[in-house]
mmCIF file of C-alpha atoms in Angstrom:
data_model
loop_
_atom_site.group_PDB
_atom_site.id
_atom_site.type_symbol
_atom_site.label_atom_id
_atom_site.label_comp_id
_atom_site.label_asym_id
_atom_site.label_seq_id
_atom_site.Cartn_x
_atom_site.Cartn_y
_atom_site.Cartn_z
ATOM 1 C CA MET A 1 174.787 90.494 33.896
ATOM 2 C CA LYS A 2 178.240 88.037 34.839
ATOM 3 C CA ASP A 3 176.693 85.919 36.991
ATOM 4 C CA VAL A 4 173.686 84.756 35.096
ATOM 5 C CA TRP A 5 175.252 84.537 32.253
ATOM 6 C CA GLY A 6 177.699 81.876 34.529
ATOM 7 C CA LEU A 7 174.622 79.489 34.273
ATOM 8 C CA PHE A 8 173.307 79.520 30.751
ATOM 9 C CA PRO A 9 175.253 75.776 29.582
ATOM 10 C CA PHE A 10 178.023 77.212 26.914
ATOM 11 C CA PRO A 11 180.793 79.595 26.515
ATOM 12 C CA THR A 12 180.010 82.990 25.760
ATOM 13 C CA LEU A 13 181.206 86.070 23.797
ATOM 14 C CA ARG A 14 180.863 89.912 24.843
ATOM 15 C CA GLU A 15 181.820 92.315 22.858
ATOM 16 C CA GLN A 16 181.902 95.065 23.854
ATOM 17 C CA PRO A 17 183.173 97.170 25.931
ATOM 18 C CA THR A 18 186.205 94.133 25.033
ATOM 19 C CA HIS A 19 186.373 90.594 24.336
ATOM 20 C CA ASN A 20 185.170 89.673 27.805
ATOM 21 C CA PHE A 21 184.627 84.972 28.066
ATOM 22 C CA ILE A 22 182.284 83.710 29.579
ATOM 23 C CA SER A 23 182.724 80.135 31.463
ATOM 24 C CA GLY A 24 179.195 77.918 30.337
ATOM 25 C CA SER A 25 177.205 76.062 33.759
ATOM 26 C CA LEU A 26 178.475 72.681 31.653
ATOM 27 C CA ILE A 27 181.112 73.692 29.596
ATOM 28 C CA ALA A 28 184.319 75.923 30.433
ATOM 29 C CA THR A 29 185.538 78.520 28.026
ATOM 30 C CA PRO A 30 188.196 76.437 25.346
ATOM 31 C CA ASP A 31 191.554 77.779 25.122
ATOM 32 C CA VAL A 32 191.591 78.128 20.978
ATOM 33 C CA CYS A 33 189.667 80.922 22.037
ATOM 34 C CA ALA A 34 190.729 82.199 25.232
ATOM 35 C CA SER A 35 193.734 82.163 23.040
ATOM 36 C CA CYS A 36 192.020 83.723 19.197
ATOM 37 C CA PRO A 37 193.681 86.087 18.009
ATOM 38 C CA SER A 38 191.509 87.855 15.399
ATOM 39 C CA HIS A 39 187.850 87.199 16.847
ATOM 40 C CA GLU A 40 186.582 86.119 13.075
ATOM 41 C CA CYS A 41 183.441 84.786 15.345
ATOM 42 C CA ILE A 42 182.236 88.739 15.817
ATOM 43 C CA GLU A 43 181.514 90.434 13.031
ATOM 44 C CA LYS A 44 181.094 86.638 10.991
ATOM 45 C CA SER A 45 177.673 86.170 13.477
ATOM 46 C CA ARG A 46 177.167 90.591 13.408
ATOM 47 C CA GLY A 47 172.964 90.458 12.342
ATOM 48 C CA GLU A 48 172.445 86.770 11.214
ATOM 49 C CA GLU A 49 171.016 85.452 15.629
ATOM 50 C CA THR A 50 170.199 81.943 15.642
ATOM 51 C CA THR A 51 172.599 80.861 13.156
ATOM 52 C CA LEU A 52 175.138 78.003 13.588
ATOM 53 C CA HIS A 53 178.645 79.574 12.127
ATOM 54 C CA GLU A 54 182.271 77.590 12.257
ATOM 55 C CA CYS A 55 185.523 79.613 12.536
ATOM 56 C CA ARG A 56 188.321 78.177 10.412
ATOM 57 C CA TYR A 57 189.655 75.953 13.800
ATOM 58 C CA GLY A 58 187.112 73.778 13.160
ATOM 59 C CA VAL A 59 184.751 75.657 16.310
ATOM 60 C CA ASN A 60 180.781 76.409 15.877
ATOM 61 C CA TYR A 61 179.322 79.651 17.478
ATOM 62 C CA VAL A 62 176.100 81.351 17.449
ATOM 63 C CA ARG A 63 175.173 84.861 17.942
ATOM 64 C CA ILE A 64 172.461 85.183 20.547
ATOM 65 C CA ASP A 65 171.912 89.524 20.996
ATOM 66 C CA GLU A 66 173.240 91.876 19.234
ATOM 67 C CA GLU A 67 176.448 91.871 21.837
ATOM 68 C CA ARG A 68 176.624 88.448 23.141
ATOM 69 C CA LEU A 69 177.846 84.904 20.459
ATOM 70 C CA VAL A 70 178.147 80.659 21.632
ATOM 71 C CA VAL A 71 181.774 80.716 21.708
ATOM 72 C CA GLY A 72 184.080 77.347 21.802
ATOM 73 C CA VAL A 73 181.309 74.436 21.567
ATOM 74 C CA VAL A 74 181.200 71.384 17.836
ATOM 75 C CA ALA A 75 177.243 70.474 17.194
ATOM 76 C CA THR A 76 178.678 66.563 16.146
ATOM 77 C CA ASN A 77 175.196 66.462 14.843
ATOM 78 C CA ALA A 78 175.639 69.725 12.764
ATOM 79 C CA PRO A 79 174.009 68.981 8.816
ATOM 80 C CA ALA A 80 177.458 69.015 7.037
ATOM 81 C CA LEU A 81 180.479 69.334 9.384
ATOM 82 C CA THR A 82 182.923 69.692 7.906
ATOM 83 C CA ARG A 83 186.068 67.654 8.689
ATOM 84 C CA ARG A 84 188.291 70.045 10.564
ATOM 85 C CA ALA A 85 185.199 70.376 13.162
ATOM 86 C CA ARG A 86 185.694 66.528 13.935
ATOM 87 C CA ARG A 87 188.900 66.579 14.398
ATOM 88 C CA ARG A 88 188.322 69.190 16.670
ATOM 89 C CA ALA A 89 185.389 66.816 18.196
ATOM 90 C CA ARG A 90 188.147 63.923 18.738
ATOM 91 C CA GLN A 91 190.468 65.985 20.198
ATOM 92 C CA SER A 92 188.286 67.799 22.477
ATOM 93 C CA PRO A 93 185.441 66.279 24.015
ATOM 94 C CA ALA A 94 184.161 68.522 26.341
ATOM 95 C CA MET A 95 183.941 71.005 23.565
ATOM 96 C CA ARG A 96 181.410 67.879 21.748
ATOM 97 C CA VAL A 97 176.398 69.430 22.006
ATOM 98 C CA LYS A 98 174.721 68.458 19.744
ATOM 99 C CA MET A 99 172.859 70.460 17.359
ATOM 100 C CA ALA A 100 169.025 70.745 19.170
ATOM 101 C CA ASP A 101 170.301 71.050 22.753
ATOM 102 C CA LEU A 102 172.618 73.994 21.381
ATOM 103 C CA GLN A 103 169.317 75.592 19.893
ATOM 104 C CA ASN A 104 167.148 74.912 22.841
ATOM 105 C CA ALA A 105 169.501 77.006 24.699
ATOM 106 C CA VAL A 106 169.447 80.095 21.918
ATOM 107 C CA ASP A 107 165.881 80.190 22.046
ATOM 108 C CA ARG A 108 165.486 80.092 26.125
ATOM 109 C CA ALA A 109 168.310 83.401 26.678
ATOM 110 C CA ARG A 110 166.341 85.040 23.814
ATOM 111 C CA GLY A 111 162.844 83.803 24.835
ATOM 112 C CA LEU A 112 163.636 86.051 28.444
ATOM 113 C CA GLY A 113 163.213 89.113 26.430
ATOM 114 C CA PRO A 114 165.742 93.040 27.367
ATOM 115 C CA GLY A 115 167.726 92.990 30.081
ATOM 116 C CA VAL A 116 169.034 89.539 29.631
ATOM 117 C CA VAL A 117 169.192 89.642 25.783
ATOM 118 C CA ALA A 118 170.025 92.943 24.472
ATOM 119 C CA ASP A 119 167.609 93.267 20.809
ATOM 120 C CA TRP A 120 166.919 96.402 19.753
ATOM 121 C CA LYS A 121 164.361 95.161 17.584
ATOM 122 C CA ARG A 122 162.458 93.216 20.401
ATOM 123 C CA SER A 123 162.930 95.850 23.121
ATOM 124 C CA ARG A 124 160.982 98.583 19.516
ATOM 125 C CA ASP A 125 159.066 96.399 19.490
ATOM 126 C CA GLU A 126 157.739 95.604 23.094
ATOM 127 C CA LEU A 127 158.001 98.800 24.223
ATOM 128 C CA LEU A 128 154.958 99.740 21.182
ATOM 129 C CA ALA A 129 152.873 96.825 22.041
ATOM 130 C CA ARG A 130 152.438 98.745 25.482
ATOM 131 C CA LEU A 131 151.755 102.018 22.723
ATOM 132 C CA GLN A 132 149.002 100.311 21.980
ATOM 133 C CA ASP A 133 147.720 100.585 25.725
ATOM 134 C CA ASP A 134 148.758 103.104 27.087
ATOM 135 C CA PRO A 135 147.472 106.556 25.526
ATOM 136 C CA ASP A 136 150.180 108.130 27.720
ATOM 137 C CA MET A 137 152.790 107.588 26.284
ATOM 138 C CA PHE A 138 151.430 107.268 22.742
ATOM 139 C CA ALA A 139 151.316 110.743 23.665
ATOM 140 C CA ALA A 140 153.714 111.285 25.203
ATOM 141 C CA LEU A 141 156.297 108.860 22.720
ATOM 142 C CA ALA A 142 154.779 111.544 19.614
ATOM 143 C CA GLU A 143 155.910 114.572 20.602
ATOM 144 C CA ARG A 144 159.844 113.363 21.662
ATOM 145 C CA LEU A 145 159.170 112.392 17.838
ATOM 146 C CA ARG A 146 158.335 115.282 17.013
ATOM 147 C CA GLN A 147 160.990 117.409 18.656
ATOM 148 C CA ASP A 148 163.267 115.190 17.517
ATOM 149 C CA PHE A 149 162.233 116.123 13.404
ATOM 150 C CA ALA A 150 161.896 120.285 14.574
ATOM 151 C CA GLU A 151 165.623 120.063 15.027
ATOM 152 C CA THR A 152 166.100 118.343 12.001
ATOM 153 C CA LEU A 153 163.290 121.104 10.060
ATOM 154 C CA THR A 154 165.054 124.569 12.262
ATOM 155 C CA GLN A 155 167.839 123.432 10.073
ATOM 156 C CA SER A 156 166.516 123.615 6.610
ATOM 157 C CA HIS A 157 165.942 127.197 6.298
ATOM 158 C CA ASP A 158 169.021 127.656 4.258
ATOM 159 C CA PHE A 159 167.412 124.673 2.087
ATOM 160 C CA LEU A 160 164.703 126.139 1.726
ATOM 161 C CA GLN A 161 165.921 129.478 0.059
ATOM 162 C CA LEU A 162 167.058 127.366 -2.355
ATOM 163 C CA VAL A 163 164.323 126.092 -3.986
ATOM 164 C CA LYS A 164 162.386 129.024 -4.211
ATOM 165 C CA LEU A 165 164.652 129.822 -5.213
ATOM 166 C CA VAL A 166 165.200 127.323 -8.187
ATOM 167 C CA ARG A 167 161.669 127.916 -8.738
ATOM 168 C CA GLY A 168 162.051 131.099 -9.679
ATOM 169 C CA TYR A 169 163.788 130.711 -11.623
ATOM 170 C CA SER A 170 161.705 128.281 -13.416
ATOM 171 C CA GLU A 171 158.313 130.155 -12.746
ATOM 172 C CA SER A 172 160.060 133.352 -15.371
ATOM 173 C CA LEU A 173 161.545 130.438 -17.805
ATOM 174 C CA LEU A 174 157.835 129.228 -18.332
ATOM 175 C CA LEU A 175 156.021 132.077 -18.393
ATOM 176 C CA GLU A 176 158.320 133.808 -20.654
ATOM 177 C CA LYS A 177 157.883 130.689 -23.229
ATOM 178 C CA HIS A 178 153.791 131.125 -22.466
ATOM 179 C CA PRO A 179 152.841 134.527 -21.000
ATOM 180 C CA GLY A 180 150.031 134.859 -20.607
ATOM 181 C CA ILE A 181 148.877 131.982 -17.850
ATOM 182 C CA SER A 182 149.066 130.176 -14.530
ATOM 183 C CA PRO A 183 152.733 128.479 -14.399
ATOM 184 C CA GLU A 184 150.818 125.843 -13.225
ATOM 185 C CA ASP A 185 148.936 125.185 -17.215
ATOM 186 C CA ALA A 186 152.136 126.098 -18.982
ATOM 187 C CA ALA A 187 154.655 123.875 -16.665
ATOM 188 C CA GLU A 188 152.149 121.383 -17.765
ATOM 189 C CA ARG A 189 152.765 122.319 -21.675
ATOM 190 C CA SER A 190 156.226 122.351 -20.983
ATOM 191 C CA PRO A 191 157.529 118.726 -19.451
ATOM 192 C CA ALA A 192 161.307 119.555 -19.084
ATOM 193 C CA GLU A 193 160.503 123.263 -17.339
ATOM 194 C CA GLY A 194 157.319 121.519 -15.786
ATOM 195 C CA ALA A 195 159.119 119.007 -14.147
ATOM 196 C CA ILE A 196 161.622 121.732 -12.143
ATOM 197 C CA PHE A 197 158.486 123.622 -11.101
ATOM 198 C CA PHE A 198 156.427 120.379 -9.651
ATOM 199 C CA ALA A 199 160.074 119.177 -8.499
ATOM 200 C CA THR A 200 159.837 122.445 -5.951
ATOM 201 C CA GLU A 201 156.119 122.623 -5.243
ATOM 202 C CA LEU A 202 156.159 119.245 -4.111
ATOM 203 C CA MET A 203 159.298 120.104 -1.671
ATOM 204 C CA LEU A 204 157.827 122.791 -0.695
ATOM 205 C CA VAL A 205 154.506 121.793 0.196
ATOM 206 C CA LYS A 206 156.516 118.669 2.176
ATOM 207 C CA MET A 207 158.873 121.416 4.284
ATOM 208 C CA ASP A 208 155.662 123.586 4.774
ATOM 209 C CA ALA A 209 153.605 120.758 6.217
ATOM 210 C CA LEU A 210 156.860 120.350 8.574
ATOM 211 C CA ILE A 211 155.823 123.404 10.630
ATOM 212 C CA PHE A 212 152.627 121.719 11.410
ATOM 213 C CA LEU A 213 154.493 118.311 13.075
ATOM 214 C CA ASN A 214 156.772 121.023 16.323
ATOM 215 C CA GLU A 215 154.440 122.844 16.761
ATOM 216 C CA VAL A 216 150.378 121.916 15.674
ATOM 217 C CA ASN A 217 149.378 124.738 17.625
ATOM 218 C CA ARG A 218 149.419 126.548 14.374
ATOM 219 C CA ALA A 219 146.626 124.670 13.147
ATOM 220 C CA PHE A 220 144.794 127.670 15.349
ATOM 221 C CA GLY A 221 144.463 130.821 14.173
ATOM 222 C CA SER A 222 143.729 132.526 10.473
ATOM 223 C CA GLU A 223 140.476 130.359 9.524
ATOM 224 C CA SER A 224 139.230 131.585 6.513
ATOM 225 C CA ARG A 225 137.195 129.763 3.910
ATOM 226 C CA VAL A 226 138.609 126.772 1.971
ATOM 227 C CA ARG A 227 136.501 125.615 -0.770
ATOM 228 C CA ILE A 228 136.847 122.062 -0.438
ATOM 229 C CA HIS A 229 137.117 120.653 -3.765
ATOM 230 C CA PRO A 230 138.951 122.690 -5.888
ATOM 231 C CA TYR A 231 141.554 123.568 -2.720
ATOM 232 C CA LEU A 232 142.458 119.708 -2.965
ATOM 233 C CA LEU A 233 143.181 119.961 -7.164
ATOM 234 C CA LYS A 234 145.828 121.944 -6.134
ATOM 235 C CA TYR A 235 147.745 119.974 -3.981
ATOM 236 C CA LEU A 236 146.193 116.635 -6.743
ATOM 237 C CA ARG A 237 147.389 118.666 -9.315
ATOM 238 C CA ILE A 238 150.949 118.906 -7.700
ATOM 239 C CA TYR A 239 151.195 115.365 -6.980
ATOM 240 C CA ALA A 240 149.757 114.281 -10.561
ATOM 241 C CA TRP A 241 153.127 115.145 -12.064
ATOM 242 C CA GLN A 242 155.121 112.741 -9.796
ATOM 243 C CA ALA A 243 151.668 110.032 -10.011
ATOM 244 C CA ASP A 244 152.242 110.249 -13.588
ATOM 245 C CA GLN A 245 155.722 109.462 -14.025
ATOM 246 C CA LYS A 246 155.098 105.544 -12.228
ATOM 247 C CA ASN A 247 151.762 105.460 -14.667
ATOM 248 C CA LEU A 248 149.684 105.727 -11.040
ATOM 249 C CA THR A 249 146.003 106.998 -12.029
ATOM 250 C CA ILE A 250 144.994 108.869 -9.415
ATOM 251 C CA GLN A 251 140.973 109.433 -10.594
ATOM 252 C CA LEU A 252 138.662 111.849 -8.391
ATOM 253 C CA VAL A 253 135.178 110.214 -7.190
ATOM 254 C CA GLY A 254 131.890 112.807 -5.928
ATOM 255 C CA GLU A 255 131.330 116.373 -6.362
ATOM 256 C CA CYS A 256 131.572 118.511 -3.221
ATOM 257 C CA PHE A 257 129.953 122.594 -4.037
ATOM 258 C CA ALA A 258 131.071 123.134 0.488
ATOM 259 C CA SER A 259 133.392 125.407 2.325
ATOM 260 C CA ALA A 260 134.917 124.544 4.967
ATOM 261 C CA TRP A 261 135.939 127.789 8.286
ATOM 262 C CA TYR A 262 139.988 126.048 9.201
ATOM 263 C CA ASN A 263 143.579 127.372 8.217
ATOM 264 C CA ALA A 264 143.688 126.831 5.149
ATOM 265 C CA ASN A 265 147.387 125.401 5.901
ATOM 266 C CA ALA A 266 146.650 123.151 7.622
ATOM 267 C CA ILE A 267 144.085 120.762 5.626
ATOM 268 C CA GLY A 268 146.374 121.175 2.988
ATOM 269 C CA ALA A 269 149.448 119.652 5.260
ATOM 270 C CA VAL A 270 146.972 116.864 6.060
ATOM 271 C CA PHE A 271 146.107 116.329 2.623
ATOM 272 C CA GLN A 272 149.772 116.687 1.380
ATOM 273 C CA GLY A 273 150.619 114.042 3.514
ATOM 274 C CA LEU A 274 148.249 111.818 2.673
ATOM 275 C CA LEU A 275 148.268 112.068 -0.868
ATOM 276 C CA ASP A 276 151.885 111.678 -0.773
ATOM 277 C CA ASN A 277 151.449 108.563 1.142
ATOM 278 C CA LEU A 278 149.358 107.164 -1.822
ATOM 279 C CA VAL A 279 151.832 107.722 -4.730
ATOM 280 C CA LYS A 280 154.574 106.321 -2.638
ATOM 281 C CA TYR A 281 152.906 103.039 -1.646
ATOM 282 C CA ALA A 282 150.661 102.721 -4.880
ATOM 283 C CA PRO A 283 152.261 100.311 -7.360
ATOM 284 C CA ALA A 284 152.765 101.340 -11.037
ATOM 285 C CA GLY A 285 150.878 100.690 -13.576
ATOM 286 C CA SER A 286 147.722 100.616 -10.474
ATOM 287 C CA LYS A 287 144.710 103.108 -10.292
ATOM 288 C CA ALA A 288 143.907 105.346 -7.145
ATOM 289 C CA VAL A 289 140.487 107.374 -5.671
ATOM 290 C CA VAL A 290 140.341 110.299 -4.105
ATOM 291 C CA ARG A 291 135.962 110.081 -3.264
ATOM 292 C CA PHE A 292 133.806 112.491 -2.010
ATOM 293 C CA GLU A 293 131.614 111.810 0.079
ATOM 294 C CA ASP A 294 128.781 115.240 0.358
ATOM 295 C CA TYR A 295 126.227 114.895 3.770
ATOM 296 C CA GLU A 296 125.126 117.335 5.396
ATOM 297 C CA ASP A 297 126.984 118.669 8.184
ATOM 298 C CA GLU A 298 130.410 117.006 6.874
ATOM 299 C CA VAL A 299 131.376 115.897 4.451
ATOM 300 C CA VAL A 300 134.285 112.694 4.128
ATOM 301 C CA LEU A 301 137.341 112.757 1.984
ATOM 302 C CA ARG A 302 137.941 108.810 1.270
ATOM 303 C CA PHE A 303 142.330 108.489 -0.060
ATOM 304 C CA VAL A 304 142.002 104.488 -1.307
ATOM 305 C CA SER A 305 144.495 102.701 -3.038
ATOM 306 C CA LEU A 306 146.873 100.040 -2.954
ATOM 307 C CA GLY A 307 149.189 99.119 0.138
ATOM 308 C CA PRO A 308 151.714 97.387 1.679
ATOM 309 C CA LYS A 309 150.077 95.560 4.314
ATOM 310 C CA ILE A 310 149.561 97.392 8.453
ATOM 311 C CA GLU A 311 150.215 94.613 10.525
ATOM 312 C CA ARG A 312 146.893 94.572 13.544
ATOM 313 C CA SER A 313 149.756 95.831 15.129
ATOM 314 C CA GLU A 314 150.473 98.703 13.390
ATOM 315 C CA VAL A 315 147.396 101.016 12.532
ATOM 316 C CA GLU A 316 147.814 103.325 15.259
ATOM 317 C CA LYS A 317 151.333 103.443 15.028
ATOM 318 C CA ILE A 318 151.897 104.949 11.389
ATOM 319 C CA PHE A 319 150.439 107.611 12.354
ATOM 320 C CA LEU A 320 153.998 107.954 15.384
ATOM 321 C CA PRO A 321 156.702 110.464 13.495
ATOM 322 C CA GLY A 322 159.608 108.224 12.076
ATOM 323 C CA PHE A 323 157.444 104.775 12.466
ATOM 324 C CA ARG A 324 156.806 103.041 9.091
ATOM 325 C CA ALA A 325 155.080 99.534 9.281
ATOM 326 C CA VAL A 326 157.336 96.349 7.774
ATOM 327 C CA ALA A 327 156.317 96.235 5.081
ATOM 328 C CA ALA A 328 156.563 99.140 4.028
ATOM 329 C CA ARG A 329 160.454 99.704 5.140
ATOM 330 C CA ALA A 330 160.268 96.940 2.317
ATOM 331 C CA THR A 331 158.899 98.322 -0.279
ATOM 332 C CA ALA A 332 160.331 101.739 -0.102
ATOM 333 C CA SER A 333 163.902 102.534 0.823
ATOM 334 C CA ASP A 334 162.966 106.202 1.653
ATOM 335 C CA GLY A 335 160.641 108.530 3.495
ATOM 336 C CA LEU A 336 161.391 109.763 6.684
ATOM 337 C CA GLY A 337 157.854 108.297 8.377
ATOM 338 C CA VAL A 338 156.932 112.229 8.993
ATOM 339 C CA GLY A 339 153.686 112.702 6.612
ATOM 340 C CA LEU A 340 151.322 110.666 8.361
ATOM 341 C CA ALA A 341 152.577 111.695 11.717
ATOM 342 C CA THR A 342 151.747 115.194 10.593
ATOM 343 C CA SER A 343 148.677 114.850 9.937
ATOM 344 C CA LYS A 344 146.950 112.804 12.070
ATOM 345 C CA SER A 345 149.131 115.374 14.626
ATOM 346 C CA ILE A 346 146.499 117.517 12.510
ATOM 347 C CA SER A 347 143.979 116.186 12.678
ATOM 348 C CA ASP A 348 143.373 115.497 16.509
ATOM 349 C CA ALA A 349 143.920 119.267 17.120
ATOM 350 C CA LEU A 350 140.909 119.957 15.013
ATOM 351 C CA GLY A 351 138.965 116.644 15.424
ATOM 352 C CA LEU A 352 139.072 115.336 11.410
ATOM 353 C CA GLY A 353 139.455 111.774 12.527
ATOM 354 C CA LEU A 354 142.342 110.645 10.639
ATOM 355 C CA ARG A 355 142.005 106.895 10.356
ATOM 356 C CA VAL A 356 142.929 104.127 8.620
ATOM 357 C CA GLU A 357 141.248 100.721 7.303
ATOM 358 C CA GLN A 358 143.048 98.044 5.250
ATOM 359 C CA ASP A 359 140.924 95.278 2.660
ATOM 360 C CA ASP A 360 142.044 91.704 5.033
ATOM 361 C CA ALA A 361 142.428 89.676 0.502
ATOM 362 C CA PRO A 362 145.419 91.270 -1.536
ATOM 363 C CA ASP A 363 144.652 92.727 -4.145
ATOM 364 C CA GLU A 364 144.046 89.526 -7.183
ATOM 365 C CA LYS A 365 146.853 91.333 -10.372
ATOM 366 C CA TYR A 366 148.711 93.277 -7.662
ATOM 367 C CA ALA A 367 151.408 90.954 -4.982
ATOM 368 C CA ALA A 368 151.088 92.123 -1.297
ATOM 369 C CA ARG A 369 149.116 95.329 -2.334
ATOM 370 C CA TYR A 370 146.177 95.430 -0.299
ATOM 371 C CA GLU A 371 143.095 98.195 -0.669
ATOM 372 C CA THR A 372 144.305 101.374 2.034
ATOM 373 C CA THR A 373 141.993 103.379 2.968
ATOM 374 C CA PHE A 374 142.889 107.028 4.203
ATOM 375 C CA SER A 375 139.846 109.134 5.861
ATOM 376 C CA VAL A 376 139.285 112.217 7.155
ATOM 377 C CA ARG A 377 135.693 114.686 7.843
ATOM 378 C CA LEU A 378 135.789 118.635 7.544
ATOM 379 C CA ARG A 379 133.002 120.082 9.305
ATOM 380 C CA LYS A 380 131.180 122.851 6.674
ATOM 381 C CA LEU A 381 130.621 125.790 7.300
ATOM 382 C CA ASP A 382 127.642 126.101 6.941
ATOM 383 C CA ALA A 383 126.299 123.333 9.429
ATOM 384 C CA PRO A 384 124.485 123.407 12.184
ATOM 385 C CA SER A 385 126.400 123.524 15.396
#
């Protein structure tokens, strides 16, 4: 790699494994840089690729990538050129460069991409772009990511027991306060104890769903009759508490009296992942809809809400474990990117056809939010084969 950067016109500094200067093909590494005791340019430019900086000695530097900087130059036509930079340019005319030449050189170097430029984000984006056209690679990456999350899941047993213990305490308090009714009804009548109860219920359904991310084969076996409408209501009731905290209204539209024949926990994990995504990203004060569409042989459920922009290149990737769309990361800092991955994993195994659609135009009231619809299809129990 040293030979390659020797062809670069300006001197560069590579910070790892040691501070390594390489003279450029047009300008050699000046003594002021080679003898610098602090190399402050390394830290001050971190995370600011392509931005022009000036050190205490009147020397300009620009970070190219995560490992390397252009150093040892003075951009004589840079905006707001300081007095010490002008003095440096007079004392060392060989260091003078034009701002446009410096920027063009940096841009060309970055354009060479991974292999020459060490830019993790660009490497990741190029890999993800390839996934669009390579289903086998997509599946292999998803499996690798699932295995990584499985290690975390294995370590969560003690935490799971603690959550169950807290839920048990909250149930006891609720039954003592409201004997003769279900814990869910009692929780809705007692805000304080109810908040604890629904928080632990929410945590438990999330952890139950994670099991399917690691072992999707568990979606097969233990099938039973699932009454679609009331079963979804169970999960809506859990998430209604969280939705209320942000003044989010979730409306149930349509009727469904049909049943399906699936592993109930697997279907519940799908509902959980989609509702969790809906509540997390819908803006406060907005309205969301869960719609039933009852057909002859199947029931389609659509989860409709306002959400952050999903770029075309991200439509499939948002179902990868650990992946979150760029706009989603800016909207909500929390989230591991496993809810949708779990739902998609189960959907692929059971043929539920999970997909996402989003309007092209943003909502008129909520800036940078778009009507987003996730849909799944459940085959009716008595549907013709």
